Short mmCIF file of C-alpha atoms in Angstrom, two decimals:
data_model
loop_
_atom_site.label_atom_id
_atom_site.label_comp_id
_atom_site.label_asym_id
_atom_site.label_seq_id
_atom_site.Cartn_x
_atom_site.Cartn_y
_atom_site.Cartn_z
CA UNK U 27 -10.63 -22.44 5.63
CA UNK U 28 -10.42 -19.17 7.28
CA UNK U 29 -13.94 -18.31 6.31
CA UNK U 30 -15.41 -21.52 7.58
CA UNK U 31 -13.17 -21.00 10.88
CA UNK U 32 -14.76 -17.61 11.24
CA UNK U 33 -18.33 -18.67 10.46
CA UNK U 34 -17.80 -21.71 13.27
CA UNK U 35 -16.67 -19.14 15.65
CA UNK U 36 -19.50 -16.73 15.00
CA UNK U 37 -21.88 -19.69 15.14
CA UNK U 38 -20.34 -20.52 18.83
CA UNK U 39 -20.72 -16.94 19.71
CA UNK U 40 -24.08 -16.61 18.42
CA UNK U 41 -25.02 -20.15 20.14
CA UNK U 42 -24.15 -18.82 23.60
CA UNK U 43 -26.48 -15.88 23.51
CA UNK U 44 -30.22 -16.23 24.09
CA UNK U 45 -32.25 -17.78 21.30
CA UNK U 46 -34.71 -15.48 19.70
CA UNK U 47 -37.90 -16.82 18.87
CA UNK U 48 -41.54 -15.48 17.88
CA UNK U 49 -44.39 -17.22 19.47
CA UNK U 50 -47.65 -17.82 17.57
CA UNK U 51 -49.97 -19.31 20.46
CA UNK U 52 -52.86 -21.17 19.62
CA UNK U 53 -55.97 -21.92 21.71
CA UNK U 54 -55.27 -22.77 25.59
CA UNK U 55 -51.69 -21.66 25.07
CA UNK U 56 -51.63 -17.94 25.68
CA UNK U 57 -50.57 -17.82 29.18
CA UNK U 58 -48.10 -20.56 28.70
CA UNK U 59 -46.25 -19.00 25.79
CA UNK U 60 -46.24 -15.65 27.77
CA UNK U 61 -44.47 -17.08 30.49
CA UNK U 62 -41.64 -18.06 28.37
CA UNK U 63 -40.48 -14.20 28.62
CA UNK U 64 -39.24 -15.21 31.86
CA UNK U 65 -36.77 -17.78 30.69
CA UNK U 66 -33.41 -16.11 30.37
CA UNK U 67 -32.02 -18.52 27.63
CA UNK U 68 -34.91 -17.25 25.45
CA UNK U 69 -36.01 -13.84 23.94
CA UNK U 70 -39.51 -13.52 22.70
CA UNK U 71 -39.37 -10.89 20.04
CA UNK U 72 -42.36 -8.98 18.87
CA UNK U 73 -41.70 -9.20 15.17
CA UNK U 74 -40.88 -12.59 13.31
CA UNK U 75 -38.09 -10.41 11.42
CA UNK U 76 -35.86 -10.59 14.68
CA UNK U 77 -36.40 -14.40 15.40
CA UNK U 78 -34.87 -17.62 14.34
CA UNK U 79 -37.36 -19.98 15.64
CA UNK U 80 -41.07 -19.75 15.15
CA UNK U 81 -43.07 -21.41 18.25
CA UNK U 82 -46.41 -22.44 17.19
CA UNK U 83 -47.82 -23.30 20.70
CA UNK U 84 -51.23 -25.15 20.80
CA UNK U 85 -53.69 -26.42 18.18
CA UNK U 86 -53.86 -23.58 15.71
CA UNK U 87 -56.99 -23.94 13.82
CA UNK U 88 -56.73 -24.82 10.26
CA UNK U 89 -58.29 -21.64 9.23
CA UNK U 90 -55.25 -19.72 10.50
CA UNK U 91 -52.92 -21.86 8.93
CA UNK U 92 -52.32 -19.34 6.11
CA UNK U 93 -51.77 -16.84 8.28
CA UNK U 94 -49.15 -18.94 10.10
CA UNK U 95 -47.61 -19.80 6.72
CA UNK U 96 -47.22 -15.98 6.18
CA UNK U 97 -45.74 -15.42 9.55
CA UNK U 98 -43.44 -18.33 9.06
CA UNK U 99 -41.86 -16.91 5.88
CA UNK U 100 -41.26 -13.51 7.60
CA UNK U 101 -38.70 -15.09 9.72
CA UNK U 102 -35.16 -14.52 8.22
CA UNK U 103 -33.39 -17.62 7.17
CA UNK U 104 -32.00 -19.72 8.79
CA UNK U 105 -35.03 -20.60 10.67
CA UNK U 106 -36.95 -23.55 12.40
CA UNK U 107 -40.34 -24.14 13.56
CA UNK U 108 -41.07 -25.74 17.00
CA UNK U 109 -44.73 -27.08 17.28
CA UNK U 110 -45.54 -27.35 21.02
CA UNK U 111 -48.78 -29.18 22.12
CA UNK U 112 -50.72 -29.34 18.88
CA UNK U 113 -52.28 -32.48 19.20
CA UNK U 114 -53.04 -35.09 16.32
CA UNK U 115 -54.05 -32.38 13.86
CA UNK U 116 -50.51 -30.77 13.74
CA UNK U 117 -49.05 -34.26 13.17
CA UNK U 118 -51.19 -34.42 9.94
CA UNK U 119 -50.73 -30.92 9.29
CA UNK U 120 -47.18 -30.94 9.93
CA UNK U 121 -45.87 -32.13 6.53
CA UNK U 122 -48.25 -29.44 5.00
CA UNK U 123 -46.17 -26.81 6.88
CA UNK U 124 -42.82 -28.13 5.94
CA UNK U 125 -43.08 -29.66 2.53
CA UNK U 126 -42.47 -33.24 3.18
CA UNK U 127 -40.22 -35.01 5.67
CA UNK U 128 -37.38 -32.81 4.57
CA UNK U 129 -34.48 -32.24 7.19
CA UNK U 130 -36.20 -28.88 7.79
CA UNK U 131 -39.42 -30.72 9.33
CA UNK U 132 -40.72 -29.02 12.57
CA UNK U 133 -39.63 -30.00 15.93
CA UNK U 134 -42.50 -31.14 17.68
CA UNK U 135 -42.96 -31.17 21.68
CA UNK U 136 -45.79 -32.88 23.18
CA UNK U 137 -48.15 -30.70 25.23
CA UNK U 138 -47.12 -31.57 28.83
CA UNK U 139 -43.24 -31.12 28.14
CA UNK U 140 -41.43 -28.29 28.70
CA UNK U 141 -40.45 -26.68 25.25
CA UNK U 142 -37.29 -24.88 26.46
CA UNK U 143 -34.79 -27.49 25.95
CA UNK U 144 -36.23 -28.44 22.61
CA UNK U 145 -36.27 -24.73 21.47
CA UNK U 146 -32.59 -24.45 22.55
CA UNK U 147 -31.31 -27.22 20.99
CA UNK U 148 -33.06 -26.47 17.80
CA UNK U 149 -31.93 -22.94 18.02
CA UNK U 150 -28.39 -23.89 18.68
CA UNK U 151 -28.22 -26.17 16.05
CA UNK U 152 -29.63 -23.86 13.45
CA UNK U 153 -26.99 -21.07 14.36
CA UNK U 154 -24.02 -23.86 14.20
CA UNK U 155 -25.13 -24.66 10.70
CA UNK U 156 -26.03 -28.19 11.80
CA UNK U 157 -29.68 -27.85 10.83
CA UNK U 158 -30.76 -26.58 7.49
CA UNK U 159 -33.08 -23.53 7.26
CA UNK U 160 -36.59 -24.32 6.44
CA UNK U 161 -37.58 -23.47 2.95
CA UNK U 162 -40.47 -20.87 2.09
CA UNK U 163 -44.08 -22.04 2.32
CA UNK U 164 -45.51 -19.67 0.41
CA UNK U 165 -44.45 -19.00 -3.36
CA UNK U 166 -41.73 -16.23 -3.62
CA UNK U 167 -43.40 -14.35 -6.29
CA UNK U 168 -45.37 -10.95 -5.95
CA UNK U 169 -49.08 -11.72 -4.47
CA UNK U 170 -50.28 -9.52 -7.16
CA UNK U 171 -47.74 -8.86 -10.10
CA UNK U 172 -46.96 -5.79 -11.44
CA UNK U 173 -49.26 -5.33 -14.58
CA UNK U 174 -47.15 -2.50 -16.37
CA UNK U 175 -50.34 -0.98 -17.65
CA UNK U 176 -50.87 2.60 -17.93
CA UNK U 177 -48.45 5.71 -18.45
CA UNK U 178 -46.74 5.09 -14.90
CA UNK U 179 -47.08 1.23 -14.98
CA UNK U 180 -49.66 1.30 -12.30
CA UNK U 181 -52.29 -0.93 -14.12
CA UNK U 182 -54.72 1.69 -14.70
CA UNK U 183 -55.55 5.18 -16.21
CA UNK U 184 -54.60 8.47 -14.51
CA UNK U 185 -52.35 8.89 -11.43
CA UNK U 186 -54.46 7.29 -8.94
CA UNK U 187 -56.65 5.01 -11.03
CA UNK U 188 -54.65 1.60 -11.09
CA UNK U 189 -53.85 -1.22 -8.61
CA UNK U 190 -50.19 -1.09 -8.28
CA UNK U 191 -48.81 -4.64 -7.31
CA UNK U 192 -52.75 -5.70 -6.92
CA UNK U 193 -53.71 -3.30 -4.25
CA UNK U 194 -55.59 -0.25 -4.78
CA UNK U 195 -54.13 2.94 -3.63
CA UNK U 196 -55.36 4.48 -0.37
CA UNK U 197 -57.77 7.32 -1.06
CA UNK U 198 -58.67 10.34 1.24
CA UNK U 199 -61.76 10.03 3.42
CA UNK U 200 -63.27 11.88 6.16
CA UNK U 201 -61.39 12.00 9.29
CA UNK U 202 -62.32 11.94 12.95
CA UNK U 203 -59.63 13.84 14.31
CA UNK U 204 -59.78 17.21 13.03
CA UNK U 205 -61.49 17.07 9.74
CA UNK U 206 -58.04 17.05 7.47
CA UNK U 207 -58.54 14.25 5.24
CA UNK U 208 -55.89 11.72 5.08
CA UNK U 209 -55.22 8.59 2.90
CA UNK U 210 -57.24 5.57 4.35
CA UNK U 211 -54.98 2.54 5.00
CA UNK U 212 -57.05 -0.54 5.48
CA UNK U 213 -55.35 -3.87 6.69
CA UNK U 214 -56.17 -7.03 8.72
CA UNK U 215 -54.13 -7.59 11.96
CA UNK U 216 -53.92 -10.61 13.48
CA UNK U 217 -54.23 -13.71 14.03
CA UNK U 218 -50.76 -13.78 15.54
CA UNK U 219 -50.27 -9.89 16.19
CA UNK U 220 -48.64 -9.78 19.78
CA UNK U 221 -50.34 -6.69 21.30
CA UNK U 222 -53.72 -8.46 20.43
CA UNK U 223 -54.97 -11.56 22.01
CA UNK U 224 -53.93 -14.60 19.72
CA UNK U 225 -56.71 -15.63 17.32
CA UNK U 226 -58.08 -12.08 17.23
CA UNK U 227 -58.39 -10.70 13.68
CA UNK U 228 -59.01 -7.04 13.42
CA UNK U 229 -59.98 -5.33 10.10
CA UNK U 230 -58.63 -1.91 10.87
CA UNK U 231 -58.85 1.43 8.69
CA UNK U 232 -56.35 3.88 9.69
CA UNK U 233 -55.84 7.43 8.91
CA UNK U 234 -52.15 8.63 10.11
CA UNK U 235 -52.19 6.63 13.50
CA UNK U 236 -55.86 7.32 14.27
CA UNK U 237 -58.10 4.56 13.93
CA UNK U 238 -61.31 5.16 11.74
CA UNK U 239 -62.91 1.81 11.63
CA UNK U 240 -62.56 -1.56 13.33
CA UNK U 241 -64.41 -4.97 12.50
CA UNK U 242 -63.99 -8.05 14.23
CA UNK U 243 -63.02 -10.79 11.41
CA UNK U 244 -62.34 -13.37 13.62
CA UNK U 245 -62.60 -14.09 17.52
CA UNK U 246 -59.84 -14.70 19.74
CA UNK U 247 -58.98 -18.32 20.52
CA UNK U 248 -60.31 -19.93 23.62
CA UNK U 249 -58.22 -19.19 26.71
CA UNK U 250 -59.77 -21.04 29.73
CA UNK U 251 -59.39 -19.68 33.06
CA UNK U 252 -57.59 -21.42 35.96
CA UNK U 253 -59.41 -24.67 37.21
CA UNK U 254 -60.42 -23.34 40.54
CA UNK U 255 -62.62 -20.32 39.14
CA UNK U 256 -64.69 -23.22 36.82
CA UNK U 257 -65.04 -25.35 40.06
CA UNK U 258 -66.09 -22.12 42.23
CA UNK U 259 -69.36 -22.01 39.80
CA UNK U 260 -70.13 -25.38 40.57
CA UNK U 261 -69.25 -26.06 44.04
CA UNK U 262 -67.61 -24.66 47.53
CA UNK U 263 -63.83 -24.32 46.91
CA UNK U 264 -60.98 -23.55 49.41
CA UNK U 265 -61.16 -19.71 49.81
CA UNK U 266 -57.48 -19.57 49.78
CA UNK U 267 -57.10 -21.32 46.19
CA UNK U 268 -59.52 -18.95 44.92
CA UNK U 269 -57.92 -16.16 46.16
CA UNK U 270 -54.40 -16.96 45.11
CA UNK U 271 -55.71 -17.66 41.50
CA UNK U 272 -57.30 -14.25 41.69
CA UNK U 273 -53.86 -12.57 42.23
CA UNK U 274 -52.18 -14.55 39.56
CA UNK U 275 -54.69 -13.44 37.05
CA UNK U 276 -54.58 -9.63 38.01
CA UNK U 277 -51.06 -9.63 38.14
CA UNK U 278 -50.88 -11.20 34.72
CA UNK U 279 -53.36 -8.68 33.46
CA UNK U 280 -51.37 -5.81 34.81
CA UNK U 281 -47.97 -7.43 33.26
CA UNK U 282 -49.86 -7.79 29.81
CA UNK U 283 -50.69 -3.84 29.77
CA UNK U 284 -47.24 -2.84 31.16
CA UNK U 285 -45.82 -4.98 28.16
CA UNK U 286 -47.99 -3.27 25.67
CA UNK U 287 -46.78 0.16 27.36
CA UNK U 288 -43.20 -0.78 26.42
CA UNK U 289 -42.46 -1.33 30.20
CA UNK U 290 -41.07 -4.92 29.79
CA UNK U 291 -39.08 -5.01 32.84
CA UNK U 292 -41.66 -4.11 35.16
CA UNK U 293 -43.98 -6.67 33.18
CA UNK U 294 -41.42 -9.37 33.63
CA UNK U 295 -41.52 -8.73 37.13
CA UNK U 296 -45.25 -8.57 37.57
CA UNK U 297 -45.53 -11.95 35.43
CA UNK U 298 -42.73 -13.27 37.80
CA UNK U 299 -44.86 -12.94 40.72
CA UNK U 300 -47.90 -14.09 38.75
CA UNK U 301 -46.05 -17.67 37.98
CA UNK U 302 -44.34 -17.84 41.51
CA UNK U 303 -45.51 -21.03 43.48
CA UNK U 304 -46.13 -18.95 46.85
CA UNK U 305 -46.98 -15.18 46.21
CA UNK U 306 -45.50 -12.97 48.98
CA UNK U 307 -47.78 -10.09 49.92
CA UNK U 308 -44.68 -7.79 50.62
CA UNK U 309 -43.44 -8.63 46.91
CA UNK U 310 -46.68 -7.79 45.64
CA UNK U 311 -46.60 -4.38 47.63
CA UNK U 312 -43.30 -3.59 46.42
CA UNK U 313 -44.07 -4.10 42.88
CA UNK U 314 -47.12 -1.90 43.17
CA UNK U 315 -45.07 0.81 44.61
CA UNK U 316 -42.33 0.21 41.73
CA UNK U 317 -45.12 0.48 39.28
CA UNK U 318 -46.23 3.68 40.77
CA UNK U 319 -42.86 5.21 41.31
CA UNK U 320 -41.29 4.21 38.15
CA UNK U 321 -43.68 6.51 36.32
CA UNK U 322 -45.16 3.78 33.87
CA UNK U 323 -48.70 4.60 35.46
CA UNK U 324 -48.17 8.48 35.14
CA UNK U 325 -47.19 7.68 31.19
CA UNK U 326 -50.43 5.40 31.04
CA UNK U 327 -52.64 8.12 32.67
CA UNK U 328 -55.18 9.62 30.10
CA UNK U 329 -54.56 7.19 27.53
CA UNK U 330 -56.70 4.08 26.49
CA UNK U 331 -59.65 5.92 28.09
CA UNK U 332 -62.56 3.54 28.50
CA UNK U 333 -65.83 4.94 29.99
CA UNK U 334 -63.84 7.64 31.76
CA UNK U 335 -61.32 5.10 33.26
CA UNK U 336 -57.86 5.28 31.72
CA UNK U 337 -55.31 2.28 31.67
CA UNK U 338 -53.31 3.73 34.12
CA UNK U 339 -55.96 3.68 36.74
CA UNK U 340 -57.02 0.33 35.70
CA UNK U 341 -53.55 -1.33 36.36
CA UNK U 342 -53.51 0.32 39.66
CA UNK U 343 -56.69 -0.88 40.48
CA UNK U 344 -55.79 -4.34 39.52
CA UNK U 345 -52.70 -4.14 41.54
CA UNK U 346 -54.69 -3.00 44.64
CA UNK U 347 -57.21 -5.78 44.30
CA UNK U 348 -54.37 -8.32 44.01
CA UNK U 349 -52.94 -7.12 47.57
CA UNK U 350 -56.38 -7.25 49.12
CA UNK U 351 -56.78 -10.61 47.58
CA UNK U 352 -53.72 -11.66 48.98
CA UNK U 353 -54.30 -10.22 52.26
CA UNK U 354 -57.50 -12.18 52.41
CA UNK U 355 -55.90 -15.40 51.36
CA UNK U 356 -53.72 -14.93 54.60
CA UNK U 357 -56.50 -14.42 56.87
CA UNK U 358 -58.57 -17.60 55.76
CA UNK U 359 -57.88 -20.60 57.65
CA UNK U 360 -56.94 -23.72 55.60
CA UNK U 361 -60.46 -25.55 55.70
CA UNK U 362 -62.37 -22.06 54.85
CA UNK U 363 -64.38 -22.47 51.75
CA UNK U 364 -66.54 -20.28 49.44
CA UNK U 365 -69.97 -21.21 48.28
CA UNK U 366 -70.74 -21.72 44.71
CA UNK U 367 -71.14 -18.74 42.80
CA UNK U 368 -74.05 -17.79 40.64
CA UNK U 369 -71.89 -16.57 37.62
CA UNK U 370 -68.20 -15.45 37.24
CA UNK U 371 -69.27 -11.80 38.06
CA UNK U 372 -70.20 -12.90 41.45
CA UNK U 373 -66.68 -14.30 42.08
CA UNK U 374 -65.50 -10.43 42.16
CA UNK U 375 -62.22 -8.91 40.69
CA UNK U 376 -61.23 -9.09 38.08
CA UNK U 377 -64.66 -10.33 36.47
CA UNK U 378 -67.06 -7.95 38.29
CA UNK U 379 -65.30 -4.95 36.83
CA UNK U 380 -66.11 -5.02 33.14
CA UNK U 381 -67.86 -6.56 30.46
CA UNK U 382 -67.60 -9.96 29.41
CA UNK U 383 -65.32 -11.16 26.61
CA UNK U 384 -68.46 -11.54 23.96
CA UNK U 385 -69.48 -8.01 25.02
CA UNK U 386 -65.92 -6.47 25.15
CA UNK U 387 -65.35 -7.93 21.71
CA UNK U 388 -68.71 -6.23 20.47
CA UNK U 389 -67.75 -3.10 21.84
CA UNK U 390 -64.39 -3.06 20.13
CA UNK U 391 -66.19 -1.24 17.20
CA UNK U 392 -67.30 1.49 18.96
CA UNK U 393 -64.72 2.20 21.68
CA UNK U 394 -61.36 1.96 19.29
CA UNK U 395 -62.38 4.49 16.46
CA UNK U 396 -60.94 7.86 17.31
CA UNK U 397 -58.17 6.51 19.41
CA UNK U 398 -54.33 6.65 18.42
CA UNK U 399 -53.21 3.15 17.46
CA UNK U 400 -50.73 3.09 20.69
CA UNK U 401 -53.70 3.91 23.05
CA UNK U 402 -55.79 1.20 21.32
CA UNK U 403 -53.26 -1.17 21.90
CA UNK U 404 -53.05 -0.30 25.58
CA UNK U 405 -56.92 -0.57 25.59
CA UNK U 406 -57.08 -4.02 24.07
CA UNK U 407 -54.16 -5.29 26.33
CA UNK U 408 -56.46 -4.59 29.11
CA UNK U 409 -59.62 -5.96 28.06
CA UNK U 410 -60.91 -9.55 28.68
CA UNK U 411 -61.40 -10.49 24.82
CA UNK U 412 -60.49 -14.14 24.94
CA UNK U 413 -63.66 -16.41 25.28
CA UNK U 414 -63.28 -19.13 28.39
CA UNK U 415 -64.86 -21.80 26.52
CA UNK U 416 -68.40 -23.35 27.08
CA UNK U 417 -70.05 -20.02 27.36
CA UNK U 418 -70.13 -18.47 31.03
CA UNK U 419 -68.76 -21.76 32.46
CA UNK U 420 -65.04 -21.55 33.00
CA UNK U 421 -63.82 -24.86 31.76
CA UNK U 422 -60.62 -26.25 33.12
CA UNK G 30 -8.12 6.48 -31.26
CA UNK G 31 -6.38 4.20 -28.23
CA UNK G 32 -7.99 6.62 -25.54
CA UNK G 33 -11.42 6.08 -27.05
CA UNK G 34 -10.80 2.05 -27.00
CA UNK G 35 -9.51 2.20 -23.43
CA UNK G 36 -12.34 4.35 -22.39
CA UNK G 37 -15.02 1.91 -23.75
CA UNK G 38 -13.29 -0.98 -22.36
CA UNK G 39 -13.33 0.66 -18.93
CA UNK G 40 -16.89 1.72 -19.48
CA UNK G 41 -18.05 -2.01 -20.22
CA UNK G 42 -15.92 -3.18 -17.38
CA UNK G 43 -17.71 -0.83 -14.85
CA UNK G 44 -21.05 -1.63 -16.39
CA UNK G 45 -20.57 -5.25 -16.21
CA UNK G 46 -19.34 -4.96 -12.54
CA UNK G 47 -22.55 -3.03 -11.88
CA UNK G 48 -24.78 -5.29 -13.39
CA UNK G 49 -23.03 -8.29 -11.79
CA UNK G 50 -23.43 -6.57 -8.35
CA UNK G 51 -26.95 -5.91 -9.02
CA UNK G 52 -28.09 -8.96 -10.60
CA UNK G 53 -26.18 -11.87 -10.00
CA UNK G 54 -25.03 -11.21 -6.53
CA UNK G 55 -28.85 -10.12 -5.47
CA UNK G 56 -29.74 -13.78 -6.91
CA UNK G 57 -27.21 -15.40 -4.88
CA UNK G 58 -27.39 -13.65 -1.61
CA UNK G 59 -28.93 -16.29 1.17
CA UNK G 60 -30.05 -13.14 3.07
CA UNK G 61 -32.23 -11.77 0.00
CA UNK G 62 -35.96 -11.03 1.08
CA UNK G 63 -38.27 -13.10 -0.55
CA UNK G 64 -41.69 -11.69 -1.63
CA UNK G 65 -43.47 -12.76 1.71
CA UNK G 66 -40.76 -11.26 3.63
CA UNK G 67 -41.21 -7.59 1.56
CA UNK G 68 -44.71 -7.29 2.95
CA UNK G 69 -45.28 -5.58 6.50
CA UNK G 70 -45.63 -7.56 9.56
CA UNK G 71 -49.30 -7.62 10.59
CA UNK G 72 -49.42 -10.85 12.60
CA UNK G 73 -50.37 -13.08 9.56
CA UNK G 74 -52.94 -10.52 8.23
CA UNK G 75 -52.56 -8.80 4.75
CA UNK G 76 -53.05 -4.78 3.97
CA UNK G 77 -55.81 -4.15 1.97
CA UNK G 78 -54.58 -0.96 0.49
CA UNK G 79 -51.22 -0.10 -0.97
CA UNK G 80 -48.89 1.72 1.31
CA UNK G 81 -48.16 4.50 -1.09
CA UNK G 82 -50.33 6.71 0.88
CA UNK G 83 -50.41 10.61 1.03
CA UNK G 84 -49.93 12.23 4.44
CA UNK G 85 -51.15 15.49 5.20
CA UNK G 86 -48.74 17.93 6.32
CA UNK G 87 -50.61 19.52 8.99
CA UNK G 88 -48.39 22.56 9.49
CA UNK G 89 -48.35 23.41 5.87
CA UNK G 90 -50.73 26.30 6.19
CA UNK G 91 -48.85 27.80 9.08
CA UNK G 92 -45.84 27.38 6.93
CA UNK G 93 -47.49 29.05 3.97
CA UNK G 94 -48.86 32.15 6.33
CA UNK G 95 -45.33 32.66 7.78
CA UNK G 96 -43.47 32.67 4.47
CA UNK G 97 -46.09 35.27 3.05
CA UNK G 98 -45.52 37.81 5.90
CA UNK G 99 -41.88 37.12 6.45
CA UNK G 100 -41.04 37.77 2.94
CA UNK G 101 -43.05 40.52 2.82
CA UNK G 102 -41.22 42.29 6.05
CA UNK G 103 -37.75 41.07 4.55
CA UNK G 104 -38.38 43.32 1.23
CA UNK G 105 -40.53 46.18 2.99
CA UNK G 106 -37.43 47.08 5.34
CA UNK G 107 -34.91 48.04 2.59
CA UNK G 108 -37.79 49.12 0.52
CA UNK G 109 -38.65 52.10 2.98
CA UNK G 110 -35.24 53.26 2.97
CA UNK G 111 -34.76 53.66 -0.84
CA UNK G 112 -38.69 54.75 -1.26
CA UNK G 113 -38.06 58.27 -0.75
CA UNK G 114 -35.30 58.50 -3.43
CA UNK G 115 -36.99 56.25 -5.88
CA UNK G 116 -40.67 57.47 -5.38
CA UNK G 117 -43.34 56.01 -7.51
CA UNK G 118 -41.56 53.57 -9.19
CA UNK G 119 -40.71 51.91 -5.89
CA UNK G 120 -44.52 51.82 -4.61
CA UNK G 121 -45.43 50.20 -7.84
CA UNK G 122 -42.75 47.51 -7.43
CA UNK G 123 -43.98 46.86 -3.77
CA UNK G 124 -47.62 46.91 -5.00
CA UNK G 125 -46.68 44.05 -7.45
CA UNK G 126 -44.76 42.31 -4.91
CA UNK G 127 -47.57 42.25 -2.35
CA UNK G 128 -50.23 41.39 -4.97
CA UNK G 129 -48.17 38.24 -5.83
CA UNK G 130 -47.90 37.41 -1.92
CA UNK G 131 -51.47 38.00 -1.25
CA UNK G 132 -52.35 35.16 -3.73
CA UNK G 133 -50.77 32.95 -1.19
CA UNK G 134 -52.77 34.38 1.67
CA UNK G 135 -55.72 34.33 -0.36
CA UNK G 136 -55.21 30.85 -1.04
CA UNK G 137 -54.55 30.28 2.69
CA UNK G 138 -57.72 32.06 3.60
CA UNK G 139 -59.68 29.54 1.49
CA UNK G 140 -57.99 26.61 3.27
CA UNK G 141 -58.99 28.19 6.47
CA UNK G 142 -55.78 29.35 7.92
CA UNK G 143 -57.31 32.03 9.76
CA UNK G 144 -59.85 29.99 11.45
CA UNK G 145 -58.10 29.65 15.12
CA UNK G 146 -59.17 27.18 17.57
#
């Protein structure tokens, strides 16, 4: 009696707080799921271990379904999956992800709808105990069972000879930093690793925290650019709309790097400016001053250097370009239009400054080795890696 | 005899409570980690090597050098006081001590301690 009353009280208490969710964005849904960080009722976690809801946003391709199941099972119980805008394929794969039409079947939200009410409802029902936890999708057994061979049960001869739990022991290898050899850890990161663009799978070899080797095992999901950039390649578009879209893109990029650097509050502020219906130039100026004063840029100086330009300089450059673009948007008349551009690069920042997604992706294998993991994450956060879809063309 | 029986009963009781806590409650615990939850979070990726990795303690050579020379000094100060009284015996003892310590220094030399950058 007392226990259940206590449990109900705890449930009410937990339901009143923000709902913790882990987002696994699919194609076209990176920005939309990023924007959920601005909702005070939700808290996006960077690890599924702290979440009670798995938000699968967008049509995640079938090849990533296994990775998604792994992420799903890493959520502690009770947990629930919310599928947002998956399209027809998700309706078909839904039962596969939830093992039949059990009461724990995922909540499905159509693409055009705001997922927040459904997320809140699912989360609150879960903590109140009105909704059962979803079962595991993967078998609850070690992926490589202990074989118990050898003098230490390591499954082989000698101290380092076996494969304990099926994985070979890390062995020392040449080191890039100072020649002192460390064990070389090899792992696959992604496709739902928050610091990386969704869909990107990196095969990484680490010694300590220094990256020794990087291989792109899977390219990121397509994330189309705002419609106006695609139209600007084909026809004349209103200059003001183009500049506003540019400001949003630049602010979003800066926010992404700031978030990767751990400056979450600043990132939220930048993202808030990026999604605001009308961006105020004074607000962008204030944000830029705040970023500069707050020491975040100083902390980023010298890290994630790419062809001599560090992440701090890049972020400052984007904010400066955003301010300038806003000023241009103010100056242009309502019917001023820009002619069709030859390619994205001709559209100016942020497209003219750095490599195209395909090039940048290919370059990862050369730029990341030798960097410490934190720096590499900052560098990746500032790169354009996700393809826009349809080659050069930015498709709406 | 009674004491022995009491002790055995007590021992059995404690052992079974231990087993109960370890095995039964662990199985019943709703928050028990499943096998997929025991793997590190890599965003859906998997580690290819085992996480039992050896980490290079980079300051170890400095530590070795410090201990070698500090121990030497620690011993040499009192030794210098008694050397006059003890004579040859003290000299031989110090020689043995330094020989043992110098093995460590020679080992460090081989490891490149003296290559300062």
